[in-house]
Short mmCIF file of C-alpha atoms in Angstrom, two decimals:
data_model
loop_
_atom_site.label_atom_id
_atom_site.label_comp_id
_atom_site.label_asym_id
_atom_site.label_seq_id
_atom_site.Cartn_x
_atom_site.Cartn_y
_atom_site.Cartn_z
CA UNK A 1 0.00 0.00 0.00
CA UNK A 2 0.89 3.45 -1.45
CA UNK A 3 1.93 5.56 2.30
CA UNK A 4 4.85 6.62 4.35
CA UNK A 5 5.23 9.77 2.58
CA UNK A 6 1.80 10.23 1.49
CA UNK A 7 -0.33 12.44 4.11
CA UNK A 8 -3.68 14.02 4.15
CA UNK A 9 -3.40 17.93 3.78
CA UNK A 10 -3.51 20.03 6.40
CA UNK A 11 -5.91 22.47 6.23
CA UNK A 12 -8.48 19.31 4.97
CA UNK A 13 -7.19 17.61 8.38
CA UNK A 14 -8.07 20.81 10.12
CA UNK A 15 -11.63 21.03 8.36
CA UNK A 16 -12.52 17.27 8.81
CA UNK A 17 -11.42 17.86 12.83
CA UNK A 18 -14.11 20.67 12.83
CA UNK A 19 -16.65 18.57 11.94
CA UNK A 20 -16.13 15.79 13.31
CA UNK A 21 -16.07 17.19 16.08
CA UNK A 22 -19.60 18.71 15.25
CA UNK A 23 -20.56 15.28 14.08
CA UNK A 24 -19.51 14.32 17.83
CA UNK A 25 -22.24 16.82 19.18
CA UNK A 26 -24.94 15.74 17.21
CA UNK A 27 -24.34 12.20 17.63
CA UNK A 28 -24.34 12.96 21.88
CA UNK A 29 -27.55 15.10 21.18
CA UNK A 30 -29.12 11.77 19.74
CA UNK A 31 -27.96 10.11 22.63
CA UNK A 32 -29.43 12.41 24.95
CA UNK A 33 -33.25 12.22 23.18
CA UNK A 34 -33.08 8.18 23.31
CA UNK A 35 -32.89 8.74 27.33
CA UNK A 36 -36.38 10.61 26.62
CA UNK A 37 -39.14 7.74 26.82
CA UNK A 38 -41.59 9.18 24.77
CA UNK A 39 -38.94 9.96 21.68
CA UNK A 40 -40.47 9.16 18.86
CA UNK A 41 -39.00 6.81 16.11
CA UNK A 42 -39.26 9.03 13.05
CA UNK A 43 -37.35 11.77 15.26
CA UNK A 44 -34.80 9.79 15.52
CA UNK A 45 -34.68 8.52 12.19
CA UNK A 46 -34.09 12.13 10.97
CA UNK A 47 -31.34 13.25 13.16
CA UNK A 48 -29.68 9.53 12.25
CA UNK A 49 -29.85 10.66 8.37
CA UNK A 50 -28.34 14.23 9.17
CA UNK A 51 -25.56 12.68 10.89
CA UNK A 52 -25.13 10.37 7.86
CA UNK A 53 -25.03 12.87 5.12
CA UNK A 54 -22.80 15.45 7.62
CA UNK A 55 -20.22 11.86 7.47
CA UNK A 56 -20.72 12.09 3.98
CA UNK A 57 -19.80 15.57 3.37
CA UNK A 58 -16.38 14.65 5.56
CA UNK A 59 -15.61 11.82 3.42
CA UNK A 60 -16.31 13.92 0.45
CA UNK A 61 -13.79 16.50 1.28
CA UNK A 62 -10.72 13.88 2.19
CA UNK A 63 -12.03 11.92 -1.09
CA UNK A 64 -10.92 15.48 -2.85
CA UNK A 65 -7.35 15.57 -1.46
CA UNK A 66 -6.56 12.25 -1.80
CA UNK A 67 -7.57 12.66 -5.73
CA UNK A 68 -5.78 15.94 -6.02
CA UNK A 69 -3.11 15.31 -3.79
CA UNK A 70 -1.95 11.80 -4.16
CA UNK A 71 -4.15 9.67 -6.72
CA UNK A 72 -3.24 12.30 -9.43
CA UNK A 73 0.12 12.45 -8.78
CA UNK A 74 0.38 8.26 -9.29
CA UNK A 75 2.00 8.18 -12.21
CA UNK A 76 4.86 10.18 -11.76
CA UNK A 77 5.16 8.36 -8.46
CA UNK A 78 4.98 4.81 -10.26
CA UNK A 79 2.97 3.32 -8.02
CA UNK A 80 -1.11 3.76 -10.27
CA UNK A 81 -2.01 0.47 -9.89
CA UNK A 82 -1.62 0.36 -5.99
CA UNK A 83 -3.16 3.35 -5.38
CA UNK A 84 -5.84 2.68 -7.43
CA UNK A 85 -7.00 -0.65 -6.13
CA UNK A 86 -6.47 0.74 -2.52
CA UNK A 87 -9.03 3.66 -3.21
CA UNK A 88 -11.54 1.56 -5.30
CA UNK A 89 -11.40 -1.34 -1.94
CA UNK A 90 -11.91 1.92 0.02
CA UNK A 91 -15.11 3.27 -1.55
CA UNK A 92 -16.73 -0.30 -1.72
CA UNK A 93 -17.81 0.10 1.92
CA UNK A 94 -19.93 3.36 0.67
CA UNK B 1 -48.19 14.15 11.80
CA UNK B 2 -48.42 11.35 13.99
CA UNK B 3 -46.61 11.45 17.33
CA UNK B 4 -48.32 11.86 20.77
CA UNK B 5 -48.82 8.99 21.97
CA UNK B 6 -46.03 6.84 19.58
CA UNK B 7 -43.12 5.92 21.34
CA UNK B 8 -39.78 4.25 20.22
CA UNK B 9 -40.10 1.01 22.03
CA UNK B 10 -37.98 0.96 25.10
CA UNK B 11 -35.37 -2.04 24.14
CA UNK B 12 -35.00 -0.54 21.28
CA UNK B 13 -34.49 2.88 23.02
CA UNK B 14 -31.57 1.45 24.82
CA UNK B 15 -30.18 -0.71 21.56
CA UNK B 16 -29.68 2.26 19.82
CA UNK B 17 -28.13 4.07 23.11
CA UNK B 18 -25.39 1.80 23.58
CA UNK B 19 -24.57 1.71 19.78
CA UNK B 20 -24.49 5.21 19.26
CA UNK B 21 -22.03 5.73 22.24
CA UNK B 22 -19.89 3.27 20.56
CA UNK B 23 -20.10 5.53 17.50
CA UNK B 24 -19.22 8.63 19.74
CA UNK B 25 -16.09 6.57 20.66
CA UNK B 26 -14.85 5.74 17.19
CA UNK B 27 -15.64 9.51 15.68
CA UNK B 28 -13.57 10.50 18.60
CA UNK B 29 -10.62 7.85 17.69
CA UNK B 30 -10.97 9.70 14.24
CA UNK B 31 -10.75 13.04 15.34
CA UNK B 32 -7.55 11.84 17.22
CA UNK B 33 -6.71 10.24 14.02
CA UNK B 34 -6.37 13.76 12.19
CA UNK B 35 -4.75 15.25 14.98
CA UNK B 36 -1.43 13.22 13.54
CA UNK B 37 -0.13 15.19 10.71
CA UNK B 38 1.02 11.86 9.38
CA UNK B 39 -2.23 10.43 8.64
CA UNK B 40 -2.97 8.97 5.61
CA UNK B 41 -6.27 10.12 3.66
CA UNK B 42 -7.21 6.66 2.43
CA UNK B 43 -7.27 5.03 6.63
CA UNK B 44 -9.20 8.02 7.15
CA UNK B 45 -11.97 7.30 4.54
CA UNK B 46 -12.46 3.79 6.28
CA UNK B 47 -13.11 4.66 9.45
CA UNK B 48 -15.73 7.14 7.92
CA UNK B 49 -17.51 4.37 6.19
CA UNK B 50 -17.21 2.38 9.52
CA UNK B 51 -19.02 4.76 11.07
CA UNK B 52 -21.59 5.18 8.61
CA UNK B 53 -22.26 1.52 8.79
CA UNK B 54 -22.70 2.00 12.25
CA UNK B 55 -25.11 4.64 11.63
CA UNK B 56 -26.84 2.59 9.28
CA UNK B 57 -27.51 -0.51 11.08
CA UNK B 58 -29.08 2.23 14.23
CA UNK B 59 -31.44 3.40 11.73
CA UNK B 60 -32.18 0.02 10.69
CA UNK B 61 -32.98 -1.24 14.35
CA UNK B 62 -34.92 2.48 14.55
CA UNK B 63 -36.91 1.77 11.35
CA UNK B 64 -37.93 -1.77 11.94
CA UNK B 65 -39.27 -1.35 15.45
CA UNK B 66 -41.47 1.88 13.69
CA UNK B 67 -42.95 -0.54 11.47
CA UNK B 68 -43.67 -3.24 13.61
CA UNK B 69 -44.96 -0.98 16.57
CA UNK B 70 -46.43 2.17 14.58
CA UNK B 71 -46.73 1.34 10.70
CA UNK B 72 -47.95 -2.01 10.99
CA UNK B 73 -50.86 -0.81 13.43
CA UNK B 74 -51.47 2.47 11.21
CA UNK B 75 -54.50 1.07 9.78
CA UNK B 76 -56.60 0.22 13.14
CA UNK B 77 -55.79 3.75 14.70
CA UNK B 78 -56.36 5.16 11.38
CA UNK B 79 -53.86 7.81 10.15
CA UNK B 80 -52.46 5.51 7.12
CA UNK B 81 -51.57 8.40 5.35
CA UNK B 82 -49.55 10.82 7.58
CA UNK B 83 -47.84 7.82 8.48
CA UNK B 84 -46.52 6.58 5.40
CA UNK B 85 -45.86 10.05 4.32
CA UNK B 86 -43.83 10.86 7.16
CA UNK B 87 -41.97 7.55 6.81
CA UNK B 88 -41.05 8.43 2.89
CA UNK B 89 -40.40 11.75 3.68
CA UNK B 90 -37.60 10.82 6.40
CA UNK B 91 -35.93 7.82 4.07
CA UNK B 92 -35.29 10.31 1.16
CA UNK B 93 -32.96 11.32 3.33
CA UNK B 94 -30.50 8.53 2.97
CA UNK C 1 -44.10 -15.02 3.52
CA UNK C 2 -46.97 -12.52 3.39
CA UNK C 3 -48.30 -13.14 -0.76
CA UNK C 4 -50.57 -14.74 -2.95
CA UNK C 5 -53.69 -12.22 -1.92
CA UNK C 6 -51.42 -9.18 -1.40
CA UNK C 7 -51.16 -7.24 -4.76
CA UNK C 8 -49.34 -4.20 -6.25
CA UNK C 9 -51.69 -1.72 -6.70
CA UNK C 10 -52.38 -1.39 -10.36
CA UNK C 11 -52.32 2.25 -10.33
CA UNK C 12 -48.15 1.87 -9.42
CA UNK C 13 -47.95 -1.02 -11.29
CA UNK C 14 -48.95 1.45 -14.52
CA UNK C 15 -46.90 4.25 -13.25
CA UNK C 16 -43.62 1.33 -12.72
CA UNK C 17 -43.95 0.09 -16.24
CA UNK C 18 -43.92 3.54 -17.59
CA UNK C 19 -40.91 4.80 -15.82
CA UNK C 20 -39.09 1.18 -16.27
CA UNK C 21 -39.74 1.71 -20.07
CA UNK C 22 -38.21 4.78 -20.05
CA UNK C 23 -35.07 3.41 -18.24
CA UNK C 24 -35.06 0.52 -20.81
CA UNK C 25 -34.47 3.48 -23.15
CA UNK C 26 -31.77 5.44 -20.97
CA UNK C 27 -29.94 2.22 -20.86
CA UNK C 28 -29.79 1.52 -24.54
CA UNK C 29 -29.12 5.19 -25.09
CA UNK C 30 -25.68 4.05 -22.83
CA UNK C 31 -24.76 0.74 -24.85
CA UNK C 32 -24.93 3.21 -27.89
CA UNK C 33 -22.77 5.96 -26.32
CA UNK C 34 -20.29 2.85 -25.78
CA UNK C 35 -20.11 2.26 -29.03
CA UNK C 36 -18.53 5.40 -29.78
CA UNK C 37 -14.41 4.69 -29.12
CA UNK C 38 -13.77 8.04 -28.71
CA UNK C 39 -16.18 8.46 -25.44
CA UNK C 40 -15.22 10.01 -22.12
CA UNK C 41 -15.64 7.69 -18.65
CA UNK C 42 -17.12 10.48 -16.81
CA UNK C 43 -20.05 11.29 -19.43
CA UNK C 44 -20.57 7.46 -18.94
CA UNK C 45 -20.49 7.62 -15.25
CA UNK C 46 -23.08 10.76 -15.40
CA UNK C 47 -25.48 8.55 -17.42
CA UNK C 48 -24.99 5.44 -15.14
CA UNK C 49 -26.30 7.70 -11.85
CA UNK C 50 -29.28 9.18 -13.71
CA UNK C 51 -30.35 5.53 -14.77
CA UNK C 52 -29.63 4.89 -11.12
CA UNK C 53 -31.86 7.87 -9.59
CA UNK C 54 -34.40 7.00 -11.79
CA UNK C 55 -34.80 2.90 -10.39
CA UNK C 56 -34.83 4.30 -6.70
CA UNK C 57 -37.56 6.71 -7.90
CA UNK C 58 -39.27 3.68 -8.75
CA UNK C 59 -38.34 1.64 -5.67
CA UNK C 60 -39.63 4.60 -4.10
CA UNK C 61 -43.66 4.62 -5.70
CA UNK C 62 -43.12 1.10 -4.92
CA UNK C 63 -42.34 0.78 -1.50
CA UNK C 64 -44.98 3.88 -0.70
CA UNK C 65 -47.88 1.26 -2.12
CA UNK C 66 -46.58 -1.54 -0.02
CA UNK C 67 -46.38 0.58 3.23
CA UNK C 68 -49.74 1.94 3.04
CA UNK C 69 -51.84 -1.00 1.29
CA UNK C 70 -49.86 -3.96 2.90
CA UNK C 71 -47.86 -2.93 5.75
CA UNK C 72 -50.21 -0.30 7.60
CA UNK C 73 -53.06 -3.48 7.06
CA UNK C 74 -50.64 -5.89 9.01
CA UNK C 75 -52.17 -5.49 12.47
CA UNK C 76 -55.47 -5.82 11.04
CA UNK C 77 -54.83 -9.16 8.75
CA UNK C 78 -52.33 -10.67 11.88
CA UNK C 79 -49.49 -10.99 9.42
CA UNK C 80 -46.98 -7.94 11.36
CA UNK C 81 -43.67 -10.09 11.93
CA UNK C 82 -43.76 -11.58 8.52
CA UNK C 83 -44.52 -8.35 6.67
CA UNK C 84 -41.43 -6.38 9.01
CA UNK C 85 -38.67 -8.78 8.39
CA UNK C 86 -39.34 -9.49 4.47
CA UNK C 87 -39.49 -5.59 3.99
CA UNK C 88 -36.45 -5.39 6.31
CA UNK C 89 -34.46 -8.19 4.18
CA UNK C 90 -35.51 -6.59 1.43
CA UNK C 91 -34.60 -2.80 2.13
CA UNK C 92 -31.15 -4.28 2.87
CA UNK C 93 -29.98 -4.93 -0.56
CA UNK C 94 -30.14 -0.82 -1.09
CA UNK D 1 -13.14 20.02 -18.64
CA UNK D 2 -10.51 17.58 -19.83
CA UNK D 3 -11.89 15.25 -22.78
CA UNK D 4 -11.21 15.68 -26.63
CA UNK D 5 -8.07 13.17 -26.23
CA UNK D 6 -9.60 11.33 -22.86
CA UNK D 7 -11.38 7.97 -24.12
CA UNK D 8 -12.36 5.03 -21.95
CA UNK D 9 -10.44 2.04 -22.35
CA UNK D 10 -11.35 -0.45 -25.49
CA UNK D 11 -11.64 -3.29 -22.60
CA UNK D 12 -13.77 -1.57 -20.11
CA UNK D 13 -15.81 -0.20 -22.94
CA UNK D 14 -16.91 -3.98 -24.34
CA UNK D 15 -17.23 -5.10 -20.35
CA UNK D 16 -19.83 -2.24 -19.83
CA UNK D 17 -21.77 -3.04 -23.04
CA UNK D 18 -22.10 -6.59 -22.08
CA UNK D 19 -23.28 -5.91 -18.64
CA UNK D 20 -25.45 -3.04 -19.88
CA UNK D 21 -27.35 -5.31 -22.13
CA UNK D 22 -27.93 -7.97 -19.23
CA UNK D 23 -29.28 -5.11 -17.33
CA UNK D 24 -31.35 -4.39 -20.23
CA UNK D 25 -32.79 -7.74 -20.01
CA UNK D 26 -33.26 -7.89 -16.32
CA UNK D 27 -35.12 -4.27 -16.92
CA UNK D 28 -37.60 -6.11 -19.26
CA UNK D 29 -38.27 -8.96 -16.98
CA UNK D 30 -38.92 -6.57 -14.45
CA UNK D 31 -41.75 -4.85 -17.11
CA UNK D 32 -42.69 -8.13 -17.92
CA UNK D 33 -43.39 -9.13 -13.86
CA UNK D 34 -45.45 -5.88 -13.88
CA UNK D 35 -47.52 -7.08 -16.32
CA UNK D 36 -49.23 -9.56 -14.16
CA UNK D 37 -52.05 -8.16 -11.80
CA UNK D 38 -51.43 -10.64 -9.06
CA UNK D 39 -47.50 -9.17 -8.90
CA UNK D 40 -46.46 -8.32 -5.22
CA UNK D 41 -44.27 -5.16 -4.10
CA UNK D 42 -41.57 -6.98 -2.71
CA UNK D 43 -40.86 -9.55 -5.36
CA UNK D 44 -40.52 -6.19 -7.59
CA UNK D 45 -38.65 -4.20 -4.86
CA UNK D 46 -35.82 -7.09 -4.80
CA UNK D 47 -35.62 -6.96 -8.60
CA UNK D 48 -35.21 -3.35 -8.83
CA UNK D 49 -32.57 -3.59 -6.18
CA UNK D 50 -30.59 -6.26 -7.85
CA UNK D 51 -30.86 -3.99 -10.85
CA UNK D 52 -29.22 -1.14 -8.90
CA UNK D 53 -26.34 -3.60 -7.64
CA UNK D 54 -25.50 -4.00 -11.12
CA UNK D 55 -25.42 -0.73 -12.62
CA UNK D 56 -23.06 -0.32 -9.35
CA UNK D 57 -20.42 -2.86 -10.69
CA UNK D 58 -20.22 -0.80 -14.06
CA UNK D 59 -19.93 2.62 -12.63
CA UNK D 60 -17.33 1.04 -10.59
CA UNK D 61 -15.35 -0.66 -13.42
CA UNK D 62 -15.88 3.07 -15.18
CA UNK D 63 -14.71 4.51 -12.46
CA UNK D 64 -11.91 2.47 -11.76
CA UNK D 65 -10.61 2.90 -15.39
CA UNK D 66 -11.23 6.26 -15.19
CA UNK D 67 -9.13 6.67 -11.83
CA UNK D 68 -6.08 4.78 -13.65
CA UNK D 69 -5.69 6.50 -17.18
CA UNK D 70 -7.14 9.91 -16.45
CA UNK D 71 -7.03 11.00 -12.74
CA UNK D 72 -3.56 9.35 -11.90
CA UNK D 73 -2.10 11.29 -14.94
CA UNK D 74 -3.31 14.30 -14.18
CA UNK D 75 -0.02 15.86 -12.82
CA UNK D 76 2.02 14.97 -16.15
CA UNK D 77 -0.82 16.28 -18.01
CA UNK D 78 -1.33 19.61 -15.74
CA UNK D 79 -5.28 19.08 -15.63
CA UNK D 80 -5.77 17.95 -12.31
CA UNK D 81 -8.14 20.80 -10.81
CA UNK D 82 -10.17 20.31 -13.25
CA UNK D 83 -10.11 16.38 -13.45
CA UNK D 84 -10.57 16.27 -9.52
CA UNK D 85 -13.72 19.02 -9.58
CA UNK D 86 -15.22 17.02 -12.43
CA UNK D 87 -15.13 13.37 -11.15
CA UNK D 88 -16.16 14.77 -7.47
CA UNK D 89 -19.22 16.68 -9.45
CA UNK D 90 -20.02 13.27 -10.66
CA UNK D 91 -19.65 11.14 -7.81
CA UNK D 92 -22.13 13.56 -5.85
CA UNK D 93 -25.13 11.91 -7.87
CA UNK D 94 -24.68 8.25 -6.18
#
């Protein structure tokens, strides 16, 4: 696998921190309305799907670096076919 | 829209507690993930669609128990229409 | 499982066919884009998604019927676990 | 956007007809199941899921070609803000 010198850029490291991080508080706020007995399901179905697609937008924005930053640099690297079959095994578990 | 007196059922209530503060844990092992500047994008982008698969099965256990308990019984209380659109409404989301 | 008097409504069943026929067509409109040597992945890729919106558009009309004329009758008919876990199974496969 | 001298590969080109006329087929079986009155939503949901699997595994074998002869050549080409934008656009639709 294609690493060592291959990291994920910083101010996209910075950005995906800030939201995970807000990921973090939504996910705690979901906690805190299961501990409410009368929640209702379809509540909680929506905040699920908003945590979801917030996920989504993080993966999105290290998908872009690793493209920019390392997957279209490949070939001058030498090493395509490795980083190719790592990032297509990667996205399978969308 | 139908709420009121529709509850998440209560083992279902605690299911989805004690799976959503694993998923707490592992966003927080990403965030400490990205706070090495040596992290690589692609080991990021798997534990993101971990955690979305965690999500995923949540809603899942969330979604069946509205069905059984609220969709499934729509019929007899009568509101077979705000229920189902409700119910669409929220899984557009995914 | 839950069949033999449990029908798709033939208003959706109408409204399926129409939409699948116009897939058919988006999908031979793609085999004859392929046979053009000189075409570009990502025009391909485009194509693929809108042929793939279009089916969950359909999944969608059809899973509305099913919820409201089979699943919200499920109390009444004494059928609920079956009806849940086949629509569960088959939900999965998204 | 980068195309004119971008074409997908011969191989991948023949592999995505082929499946794209199976999925053509299944697509007409799927018409053909709606032409019976007594058809039930679920046996049609399951078909139009396995229909969406499919035209998965072809965007993916796009994608993947796409990923190896376009985006990892980006750099020696000097395209690859435009390559990245344009595959991420595309990706958004799934």
């Amino acid at each position: 696998m294609p690493r060592g010198h291959l990291h994920l850029d910083p101010a996209v490291r910075q950005e995906a921190t800030t939201r995970l991080l807000s990921i973090k508080g939504h996910v705690e706020g979901i906690i805190r309305m299961l501990s409410d007995e009368g929640v209702y399901c379809v509540d909680v179905l929506r905040q699920l799907k908003a945590v979801e697609g917030a996920l989504k937008q993080v993966s999105s924005k290290v998908l872009e670096a690793h493209l920019r930053d390392h997957v279209a640099t490949a070939k001058e690297r030498g090493d395509v076919e490795n980083i190719v079959q790592e990032l297509m095994e990667a996205l399978k578990y969308t």
